[in-house]
Amino acid sequence: MPAHTTQFERLESYEIAPQGWTHARNSIALLTAVGVAASAAAYAADAPRFFASWLVSFAFFVSIGLGALFFVMVQHLTGAAWSVTLRRLMENCAGTLPASILLFVPVVFGFNDLYKWSNAAAVSPDSILLGKSAYLNPSFFLLRSALYFAIWGLWAWKLRAISAKQDRTGSIETVRDGARWSAPGVILLILTGTLASFDWIMSLDPHWYSTIFGIYFLSGGALAFIAALILIALAFRRAGILRYAITVEHYHDLGKWLFALTIFWAYIAFSQYLLIWYANIPEETIWFRHRLEGSWTWMSAALLIGHFMVPFLVLLPSSSKRNLKILGLMSAWILAAHFIDLYWQIMPNFHAHRVEFHWADAATFAASGGIVSWVFWTGTRARPAVPVGDPRLEKSLEFENA
């Protein structure tokens, strides 16, 4: 941070100018309106394809919200000082999780088109589906989904409420409250996030199973969240907000997280493949077989290169993590790779032999992205852009990498 920067200048950069906020809100509203209209057209033209496309976008934004909630709780549990100036952005991202209930509505309406096991006629002659019917049945599926959203929404709301109270009081007790809620919250998030990935994605192929799939889904979401956080922080920086509160030192640490989670995601993805390949059980290997047929083979190769090799090599030097242009470019790259990863997980269940991109993919992404962005942007107006009452704020402002 420049030595001549005053405390007044720092505080000034914590607020979003009303005119700028309104302009961004109007842009988000336009994106949402166009996306919803295009999604309605996609539904009218080809409902089954619309539901499949919507599920991909739904999973994309929910996974980022889960990554945000996880990192908010990790900051509370570790008492980290370096990330305090970033925590409000994390909280606003986690605050989009309640909006996921709205995004889930089309999944409910497309239930029979998406999930084979929801059809009693398909279950009755299938011994495997009959054996799983106590868990895979519509009523229990919807009940579990409601429970997931309730838990995520409660924790996101409570942690934001604690942070808002901290802004007003500056009390050390709010630091303890954040940790008290985060300890069970991390456990519940990992458990419910794992079960949600089983329900919403893995059960698309109800004969297939993988005990490592949950952490595969969650690790991708955590990586995508850090990428999204970097892009949001850079956008704020370009708008003259948080220029001094989020320094190159903070971006360096975010770059470390981006690099580390890229490796972790690759490790989990390879572990899932290796264990299934080694066991060679038909019920497990069929999932990868579908993704190594036709043009899906090229997407599988693209994931290996684009989701791991390129980010790994680019982010390996320390200088890349301190170069904001490179960091922004790789963050956008990783978000695109995460979307392709989810597309690769979901779409072969409907198009087993070849990749079939459709304009519904873009329409549903714009609609769901617009809704999530609206919720995020609305949250930025309620409070300052950093937790001004946190007793560790000054340490965060002065943070430097060792």
Short mmCIF file of C-alpha atoms in Angstrom, two decimals:
data_model
loop_
_atom_site.label_atom_id
_atom_site.label_comp_id
_atom_site.label_asym_id
_atom_site.label_seq_id
_atom_site.Cartn_x
_atom_site.Cartn_y
_atom_site.Cartn_z
CA MET A 1 0.00 0.00 0.00
CA PRO A 2 1.41 3.44 -0.85
CA ALA A 3 2.79 5.25 2.18
CA HIS A 4 0.83 8.42 1.35
CA THR A 5 -2.58 6.65 1.40
CA THR A 6 -4.68 8.08 4.20
CA GLN A 7 -7.28 6.30 6.31
CA PHE A 8 -9.92 8.60 4.73
CA GLU A 9 -8.97 7.40 1.24
CA ARG A 10 -9.23 3.81 2.37
CA LEU A 11 -12.69 4.33 3.85
CA GLU A 12 -13.82 6.24 0.78
CA SER A 13 -12.95 3.24 -1.42
CA TYR A 14 -15.19 0.97 0.70
CA GLU A 15 -18.37 2.49 -0.69
CA ILE A 16 -19.95 2.04 -4.12
CA ALA A 17 -21.10 5.31 -5.67
CA PRO A 18 -24.93 5.33 -6.07
CA GLN A 19 -24.73 6.16 -9.78
CA GLY A 20 -22.28 3.33 -10.46
CA TRP A 21 -24.33 0.90 -8.41
CA THR A 22 -27.51 1.78 -10.29
CA HIS A 23 -25.80 1.48 -13.68
CA ALA A 24 -24.51 -2.00 -12.81
CA ARG A 25 -27.92 -3.01 -11.45
CA ASN A 26 -29.61 -1.97 -14.69
CA SER A 27 -27.08 -3.97 -16.72
CA ILE A 28 -27.72 -7.05 -14.56
CA ALA A 29 -31.48 -6.57 -14.90
CA LEU A 30 -31.16 -6.43 -18.69
CA LEU A 31 -29.01 -9.59 -18.74
CA THR A 32 -31.53 -11.38 -16.53
CA ALA A 33 -34.50 -10.31 -18.65
CA VAL A 34 -32.83 -11.43 -21.88
CA GLY A 35 -31.74 -14.72 -20.29
CA VAL A 36 -35.19 -15.49 -18.89
CA ALA A 37 -36.87 -14.67 -22.22
CA ALA A 38 -34.39 -16.81 -24.15
CA SER A 39 -34.82 -19.64 -21.61
CA ALA A 40 -38.59 -19.50 -22.04
CA ALA A 41 -38.09 -19.79 -25.79
CA ALA A 42 -35.73 -22.73 -25.28
CA TYR A 43 -38.31 -24.46 -23.09
CA ALA A 44 -41.01 -23.95 -25.72
CA ALA A 45 -38.74 -25.24 -28.50
CA ASP A 46 -37.28 -28.31 -26.74
CA ALA A 47 -38.24 -28.83 -23.09
CA PRO A 48 -36.00 -31.87 -22.36
CA ARG A 49 -32.96 -30.07 -23.75
CA PHE A 50 -33.85 -26.93 -21.79
CA PHE A 51 -33.97 -28.88 -18.51
CA ALA A 52 -30.59 -30.51 -19.17
CA SER A 53 -29.01 -27.14 -19.99
CA TRP A 54 -30.58 -25.52 -16.95
CA LEU A 55 -29.18 -28.25 -14.68
CA VAL A 56 -25.64 -27.48 -15.87
CA SER A 57 -26.01 -23.75 -15.12
CA PHE A 58 -27.75 -24.47 -11.82
CA ALA A 59 -24.90 -26.75 -10.71
CA PHE A 60 -22.33 -24.16 -11.83
CA PHE A 61 -23.67 -21.31 -9.70
CA VAL A 62 -24.59 -23.47 -6.71
CA SER A 63 -21.06 -24.92 -6.62
CA ILE A 64 -19.57 -21.40 -6.55
CA GLY A 65 -21.93 -20.39 -3.73
CA LEU A 66 -20.91 -23.47 -1.74
CA GLY A 67 -17.25 -22.63 -2.32
CA ALA A 68 -17.90 -19.11 -1.01
CA LEU A 69 -19.68 -20.35 2.13
CA PHE A 70 -16.87 -22.81 2.79
CA PHE A 71 -14.20 -20.11 2.58
CA VAL A 72 -16.15 -17.70 4.79
CA MET A 73 -16.27 -20.37 7.48
CA VAL A 74 -12.61 -21.26 7.02
CA GLN A 75 -11.65 -17.61 7.60
CA HIS A 76 -13.67 -17.55 10.83
CA LEU A 77 -12.20 -20.83 12.05
CA THR A 78 -8.58 -19.97 11.32
CA GLY A 79 -8.80 -16.37 12.50
CA ALA A 80 -6.94 -15.34 9.36
CA ALA A 81 -6.07 -11.66 9.18
CA TRP A 82 -4.85 -11.42 5.58
CA SER A 83 -8.29 -12.19 4.10
CA VAL A 84 -10.40 -9.81 6.19
CA THR A 85 -10.65 -7.23 3.40
CA LEU A 86 -11.90 -9.99 1.08
CA ARG A 87 -14.42 -11.50 3.47
CA ARG A 88 -17.33 -9.21 2.64
CA LEU A 89 -17.11 -10.19 -1.03
CA MET A 90 -17.04 -13.84 0.09
CA GLU A 91 -20.12 -13.27 2.26
CA ASN A 92 -22.01 -11.66 -0.60
CA CYS A 93 -21.17 -14.62 -2.85
CA ALA A 94 -22.33 -17.07 -0.17
CA GLY A 95 -25.47 -14.95 0.19
CA THR A 96 -26.53 -16.04 -3.29
CA LEU A 97 -27.21 -19.59 -2.04
CA PRO A 98 -30.80 -18.84 -0.93
CA ALA A 99 -31.51 -17.69 -4.50
CA SER A 100 -30.56 -21.20 -5.60
CA ILE A 101 -34.01 -22.28 -4.45
CA LEU A 102 -35.41 -20.22 -7.32
CA LEU A 103 -32.89 -21.77 -9.71
CA PHE A 104 -33.97 -25.20 -8.50
CA VAL A 105 -37.60 -24.69 -9.60
CA PRO A 106 -36.98 -25.64 -13.27
CA VAL A 107 -35.15 -28.77 -12.06
CA VAL A 108 -38.29 -29.76 -10.16
CA PHE A 109 -40.49 -29.17 -13.21
CA GLY A 110 -38.07 -31.18 -15.36
CA PHE A 111 -37.78 -33.97 -12.85
CA ASN A 112 -39.18 -36.73 -15.07
CA ASP A 113 -37.12 -35.61 -18.07
CA LEU A 114 -33.87 -35.52 -16.09
CA TYR A 115 -33.99 -38.52 -13.76
CA LYS A 116 -34.79 -41.98 -15.10
CA TRP A 117 -35.44 -43.36 -11.62
CA SER A 118 -38.40 -40.96 -11.14
CA ASN A 119 -40.42 -43.11 -13.57
CA ALA A 120 -42.01 -46.09 -11.80
CA ALA A 121 -42.25 -47.98 -15.10
CA ALA A 122 -38.47 -47.80 -15.47
CA VAL A 123 -37.80 -48.82 -11.86
CA SER A 124 -40.02 -51.89 -11.55
CA PRO A 125 -38.15 -54.19 -14.01
CA ASP A 126 -34.69 -53.00 -12.87
CA SER A 127 -33.28 -54.80 -9.82
CA ILE A 128 -30.57 -52.15 -9.26
CA LEU A 129 -33.07 -49.28 -9.25
CA LEU A 130 -35.43 -51.26 -7.04
CA GLY A 131 -32.58 -51.73 -4.56
CA LYS A 132 -31.95 -47.97 -4.53
CA SER A 133 -35.61 -46.94 -4.46
CA ALA A 134 -35.66 -46.33 -0.70
CA TYR A 135 -33.23 -43.46 -1.33
CA LEU A 136 -33.93 -42.57 -4.97
CA ASN A 137 -37.59 -41.67 -4.92
CA PRO A 138 -39.21 -38.30 -5.76
CA SER A 139 -40.55 -37.48 -2.29
CA PHE A 140 -37.30 -38.17 -0.45
CA PHE A 141 -35.30 -36.40 -3.19
CA LEU A 142 -37.32 -33.20 -2.79
CA LEU A 143 -37.22 -33.42 1.01
CA ARG A 144 -33.43 -33.75 0.98
CA SER A 145 -33.08 -30.86 -1.46
CA ALA A 146 -35.23 -28.66 0.77
CA LEU A 147 -33.01 -29.60 3.72
CA TYR A 148 -29.84 -28.69 1.79
CA PHE A 149 -31.17 -25.24 0.89
CA ALA A 150 -32.41 -24.65 4.44
CA ILE A 151 -29.01 -25.45 5.96
CA TRP A 152 -27.03 -23.42 3.41
CA GLY A 153 -29.42 -20.48 3.64
CA LEU A 154 -29.39 -20.48 7.45
CA TRP A 155 -25.59 -20.50 7.68
CA ALA A 156 -25.13 -17.90 4.95
CA TRP A 157 -27.68 -15.63 6.65
CA LYS A 158 -26.28 -16.12 10.16
CA LEU A 159 -22.66 -15.45 9.20
CA ARG A 160 -23.70 -12.30 7.33
CA ALA A 161 -25.74 -11.20 10.35
CA ILE A 162 -22.72 -11.72 12.63
CA SER A 163 -20.59 -9.70 10.21
CA ALA A 164 -23.18 -6.88 10.12
CA LYS A 165 -23.25 -6.80 13.94
CA GLN A 166 -19.46 -6.62 13.93
CA ASP A 167 -19.63 -3.56 11.66
CA ARG A 168 -21.84 -1.82 14.23
CA THR A 169 -20.13 -2.87 17.46
CA GLY A 170 -16.56 -3.93 16.65
CA SER A 171 -16.99 -6.47 19.45
CA ILE A 172 -14.51 -9.32 19.87
CA GLU A 173 -17.51 -11.50 20.73
CA THR A 174 -18.59 -11.44 17.08
CA VAL A 175 -15.26 -13.05 16.16
CA ARG A 176 -16.04 -15.90 18.55
CA ASP A 177 -19.62 -16.16 17.24
CA GLY A 178 -18.33 -16.55 13.70
CA ALA A 179 -16.06 -19.41 14.76
CA ARG A 180 -18.82 -21.09 16.82
CA TRP A 181 -21.15 -21.18 13.84
CA SER A 182 -18.43 -22.14 11.38
CA ALA A 183 -17.20 -25.25 13.21
CA PRO A 184 -20.38 -27.33 12.71
CA GLY A 185 -21.11 -25.42 9.50
CA VAL A 186 -18.06 -26.78 7.67
CA ILE A 187 -19.03 -30.35 8.55
CA LEU A 188 -22.64 -29.82 7.50
CA LEU A 189 -21.62 -28.13 4.25
CA ILE A 190 -19.31 -30.97 3.21
CA LEU A 191 -21.95 -33.56 4.12
CA THR A 192 -24.88 -31.83 2.42
CA GLY A 193 -22.78 -30.74 -0.56
CA THR A 194 -21.69 -34.34 -1.09
CA LEU A 195 -25.25 -35.64 -0.87
CA ALA A 196 -26.51 -32.88 -3.16
CA SER A 197 -23.94 -33.83 -5.82
CA PHE A 198 -25.06 -37.46 -5.51
CA ASP A 199 -28.72 -36.47 -5.88
CA TRP A 200 -28.52 -33.82 -8.59
CA ILE A 201 -25.69 -35.08 -10.80
CA MET A 202 -24.57 -38.63 -10.00
CA SER A 203 -28.13 -40.01 -9.97
CA LEU A 204 -28.59 -38.92 -13.59
CA ASP A 205 -27.01 -42.33 -14.26
CA PRO A 206 -28.59 -44.26 -11.37
CA HIS A 207 -26.64 -47.44 -12.10
CA TRP A 208 -23.33 -45.67 -11.55
CA TYR A 209 -21.76 -44.72 -8.25
CA SER A 210 -18.54 -43.22 -6.96
CA THR A 211 -17.79 -42.56 -3.29
CA ILE A 212 -15.33 -39.81 -4.27
CA PHE A 213 -17.76 -37.88 -6.47
CA GLY A 214 -18.84 -35.50 -3.72
CA ILE A 215 -15.36 -34.13 -3.05
CA TYR A 216 -14.79 -33.97 -6.81
CA PHE A 217 -17.81 -31.69 -7.15
CA LEU A 218 -16.96 -29.59 -4.10
CA SER A 219 -13.29 -29.16 -5.04
CA GLY A 220 -14.35 -27.85 -8.46
CA GLY A 221 -16.72 -25.42 -6.78
CA ALA A 222 -14.05 -24.18 -4.37
CA LEU A 223 -11.64 -23.58 -7.25
CA ALA A 224 -14.31 -21.80 -9.30
CA PHE A 225 -15.20 -19.60 -6.34
CA ILE A 226 -11.61 -18.37 -5.90
CA ALA A 227 -11.53 -17.60 -9.64
CA ALA A 228 -14.83 -15.72 -9.36
CA LEU A 229 -13.60 -13.84 -6.27
CA ILE A 230 -10.50 -12.67 -8.13
CA LEU A 231 -12.57 -11.41 -11.07
CA ILE A 232 -15.02 -9.61 -8.76
CA ALA A 233 -12.17 -7.97 -6.82
CA LEU A 234 -10.51 -6.89 -10.07
CA ALA A 235 -13.80 -5.45 -11.35
CA PHE A 236 -14.16 -3.46 -8.12
CA ARG A 237 -10.57 -2.29 -8.49
CA ARG A 238 -11.23 -1.01 -12.01
CA ALA A 239 -14.22 0.88 -10.62
CA GLY A 240 -12.01 2.54 -8.02
CA ILE A 241 -13.33 0.47 -5.11
CA LEU A 242 -11.05 -1.50 -2.75
CA ARG A 243 -7.96 -0.27 -4.58
CA TYR A 244 -6.02 0.03 -1.34
CA ALA A 245 -7.87 -2.55 0.76
CA ILE A 246 -7.12 -5.42 -1.66
CA THR A 247 -3.49 -5.08 -2.66
CA VAL A 248 -1.14 -7.09 -4.84
CA GLU A 249 -0.23 -8.99 -1.67
CA HIS A 250 -3.80 -10.20 -1.31
CA TYR A 251 -3.97 -11.12 -4.99
CA HIS A 252 -0.74 -13.07 -4.55
CA ASP A 253 -2.38 -15.17 -1.84
CA LEU A 254 -5.49 -15.64 -3.95
CA GLY A 255 -3.20 -16.81 -6.74
CA LYS A 256 -1.71 -19.36 -4.35
CA TRP A 257 -5.20 -20.66 -3.59
CA LEU A 258 -5.99 -20.81 -7.30
CA PHE A 259 -2.83 -22.81 -7.94
CA ALA A 260 -3.29 -25.13 -4.94
CA LEU A 261 -6.93 -25.90 -5.72
CA THR A 262 -6.10 -26.55 -9.37
CA ILE A 263 -3.74 -29.28 -8.18
CA PHE A 264 -6.25 -30.58 -5.62
CA TRP A 265 -9.05 -30.79 -8.20
CA ALA A 266 -6.74 -32.67 -10.58
CA TYR A 267 -5.69 -35.03 -7.78
CA ILE A 268 -9.30 -35.86 -6.89
CA ALA A 269 -10.31 -36.22 -10.56
CA PHE A 270 -7.39 -38.55 -11.26
CA SER A 271 -8.02 -40.52 -8.06
CA GLN A 272 -11.63 -41.14 -9.09
CA TYR A 273 -10.52 -42.32 -12.53
CA LEU A 274 -7.66 -44.47 -11.17
CA LEU A 275 -9.77 -46.27 -8.57
CA ILE A 276 -12.52 -47.04 -11.09
CA TRP A 277 -10.03 -48.12 -13.77
CA TYR A 278 -8.17 -50.36 -11.32
CA ALA A 279 -11.30 -52.02 -9.90
CA ASN A 280 -12.69 -52.51 -13.43
CA ILE A 281 -16.27 -53.02 -12.22
CA PRO A 282 -18.75 -52.62 -15.12
CA GLU A 283 -21.21 -50.57 -13.06
CA GLU A 284 -18.42 -48.05 -12.40
CA THR A 285 -16.46 -48.03 -15.67
CA ILE A 286 -19.53 -47.35 -17.83
CA TRP A 287 -19.54 -43.69 -16.71
CA PHE A 288 -16.07 -43.07 -18.12
CA ARG A 289 -16.79 -45.16 -21.20
CA HIS A 290 -19.57 -42.75 -22.22
CA ARG A 291 -17.11 -39.86 -21.81
CA LEU A 292 -14.51 -41.53 -23.99
CA GLU A 293 -16.82 -42.14 -26.95
CA GLY A 294 -17.27 -39.98 -30.02
CA SER A 295 -16.58 -36.27 -29.61
CA TRP A 296 -16.73 -36.60 -25.81
CA THR A 297 -13.18 -37.95 -26.09
CA TRP A 298 -12.04 -34.51 -27.22
CA MET A 299 -13.81 -32.80 -24.35
CA SER A 300 -12.17 -35.21 -21.91
CA ALA A 301 -8.77 -34.31 -23.35
CA ALA A 302 -9.68 -30.62 -23.24
CA LEU A 303 -10.46 -30.93 -19.52
CA LEU A 304 -7.08 -32.51 -18.83
CA ILE A 305 -5.28 -29.74 -20.68
CA GLY A 306 -7.52 -26.78 -19.89
CA HIS A 307 -8.56 -27.52 -16.32
CA PHE A 308 -5.16 -28.67 -15.09
CA MET A 309 -2.14 -28.39 -17.34
CA VAL A 310 -2.59 -24.80 -18.56
CA PRO A 311 -3.47 -23.27 -15.14
CA PHE A 312 -0.72 -25.32 -13.46
CA LEU A 313 2.00 -24.17 -15.83
CA VAL A 314 0.86 -20.54 -16.00
CA LEU A 315 0.40 -20.12 -12.24
CA LEU A 316 3.54 -22.02 -11.23
CA PRO A 317 5.87 -18.95 -11.18
CA SER A 318 5.41 -16.58 -8.26
CA SER A 319 5.45 -13.63 -10.67
CA SER A 320 2.25 -14.87 -12.36
CA LYS A 321 0.38 -14.75 -9.05
CA ARG A 322 1.34 -11.08 -8.64
CA ASN A 323 0.48 -10.08 -12.21
CA LEU A 324 -3.14 -8.95 -12.12
CA LYS A 325 -3.68 -9.34 -15.87
CA ILE A 326 -2.44 -12.94 -15.84
CA LEU A 327 -4.40 -13.68 -12.68
CA GLY A 328 -7.59 -12.27 -14.19
CA LEU A 329 -7.09 -14.17 -17.44
CA MET A 330 -6.51 -17.47 -15.62
CA SER A 331 -9.51 -16.88 -13.38
CA ALA A 332 -11.77 -16.46 -16.41
CA TRP A 333 -10.13 -19.52 -17.99
CA ILE A 334 -10.76 -21.64 -14.89
CA LEU A 335 -14.40 -20.57 -14.67
CA ALA A 336 -14.87 -21.64 -18.29
CA ALA A 337 -13.12 -24.93 -17.53
CA HIS A 338 -15.39 -25.49 -14.52
CA PHE A 339 -18.48 -24.99 -16.69
CA ILE A 340 -17.10 -27.48 -19.23
CA ASP A 341 -16.38 -29.93 -16.40
CA LEU A 342 -19.99 -29.81 -15.23
CA TYR A 343 -21.19 -30.04 -18.84
CA TRP A 344 -19.00 -33.13 -19.19
CA GLN A 345 -20.49 -34.63 -16.03
CA ILE A 346 -24.12 -34.01 -16.97
CA MET A 347 -24.66 -33.97 -20.73
CA PRO A 348 -23.39 -37.46 -21.70
CA ASN A 349 -26.40 -38.81 -19.79
CA PHE A 350 -28.57 -37.30 -22.54
CA HIS A 351 -26.22 -37.39 -25.55
CA ALA A 352 -24.02 -40.42 -25.00
CA HIS A 353 -21.98 -40.46 -28.22
CA ARG A 354 -21.25 -36.87 -29.13
CA VAL A 355 -21.12 -33.34 -27.79
CA GLU A 356 -24.18 -31.36 -28.85
CA PHE A 357 -23.94 -27.71 -27.86
CA HIS A 358 -27.23 -25.86 -28.04
CA TRP A 359 -28.30 -22.24 -27.76
CA ALA A 360 -30.27 -23.25 -24.66
CA ASP A 361 -26.90 -23.62 -22.89
CA ALA A 362 -26.21 -19.89 -23.29
CA ALA A 363 -29.81 -18.89 -22.54
CA THR A 364 -30.01 -20.79 -19.26
CA PHE A 365 -26.54 -19.59 -18.21
CA ALA A 366 -27.58 -15.95 -18.79
CA ALA A 367 -30.83 -16.40 -16.87
CA SER A 368 -29.38 -18.19 -13.85
CA GLY A 369 -26.25 -16.02 -13.87
CA GLY A 370 -28.37 -12.89 -14.01
CA ILE A 371 -30.48 -13.97 -11.03
CA VAL A 372 -27.40 -14.84 -8.95
CA SER A 373 -25.68 -11.59 -9.95
CA TRP A 374 -28.76 -9.59 -8.95
CA VAL A 375 -28.72 -11.15 -5.47
CA PHE A 376 -24.97 -10.58 -5.12
CA TRP A 377 -25.17 -6.97 -6.29
CA THR A 378 -28.10 -6.17 -4.02
CA GLY A 379 -26.02 -7.42 -1.09
CA THR A 380 -23.20 -5.00 -1.88
CA ARG A 381 -25.42 -2.01 -1.14
CA ALA A 382 -26.44 -3.10 2.35
CA ARG A 383 -23.02 -2.77 4.00
CA PRO A 384 -19.50 -1.42 3.35
CA ALA A 385 -17.38 -3.43 0.93
CA VAL A 386 -15.14 -4.62 3.79
CA PRO A 387 -16.00 -5.62 7.39
CA VAL A 388 -15.04 -2.29 8.96
CA GLY A 389 -15.68 -3.52 12.52
CA ASP A 390 -13.35 -6.50 12.36
CA PRO A 391 -10.48 -5.99 14.85
CA ARG A 392 -8.09 -7.61 12.38
CA LEU A 393 -8.85 -5.14 9.58
CA GLU A 394 -5.73 -3.04 10.12
CA LYS A 395 -3.53 -6.16 9.94
CA SER A 396 -5.23 -7.11 6.70
CA LEU A 397 -4.68 -3.66 5.21
CA GLU A 398 -0.97 -3.88 6.06
CA PHE A 399 -0.57 -7.52 4.98
CA GLU A 400 2.57 -8.48 3.09
CA ASN A 401 3.68 -11.90 1.87
CA ALA A 402 6.68 -13.33 3.67
#
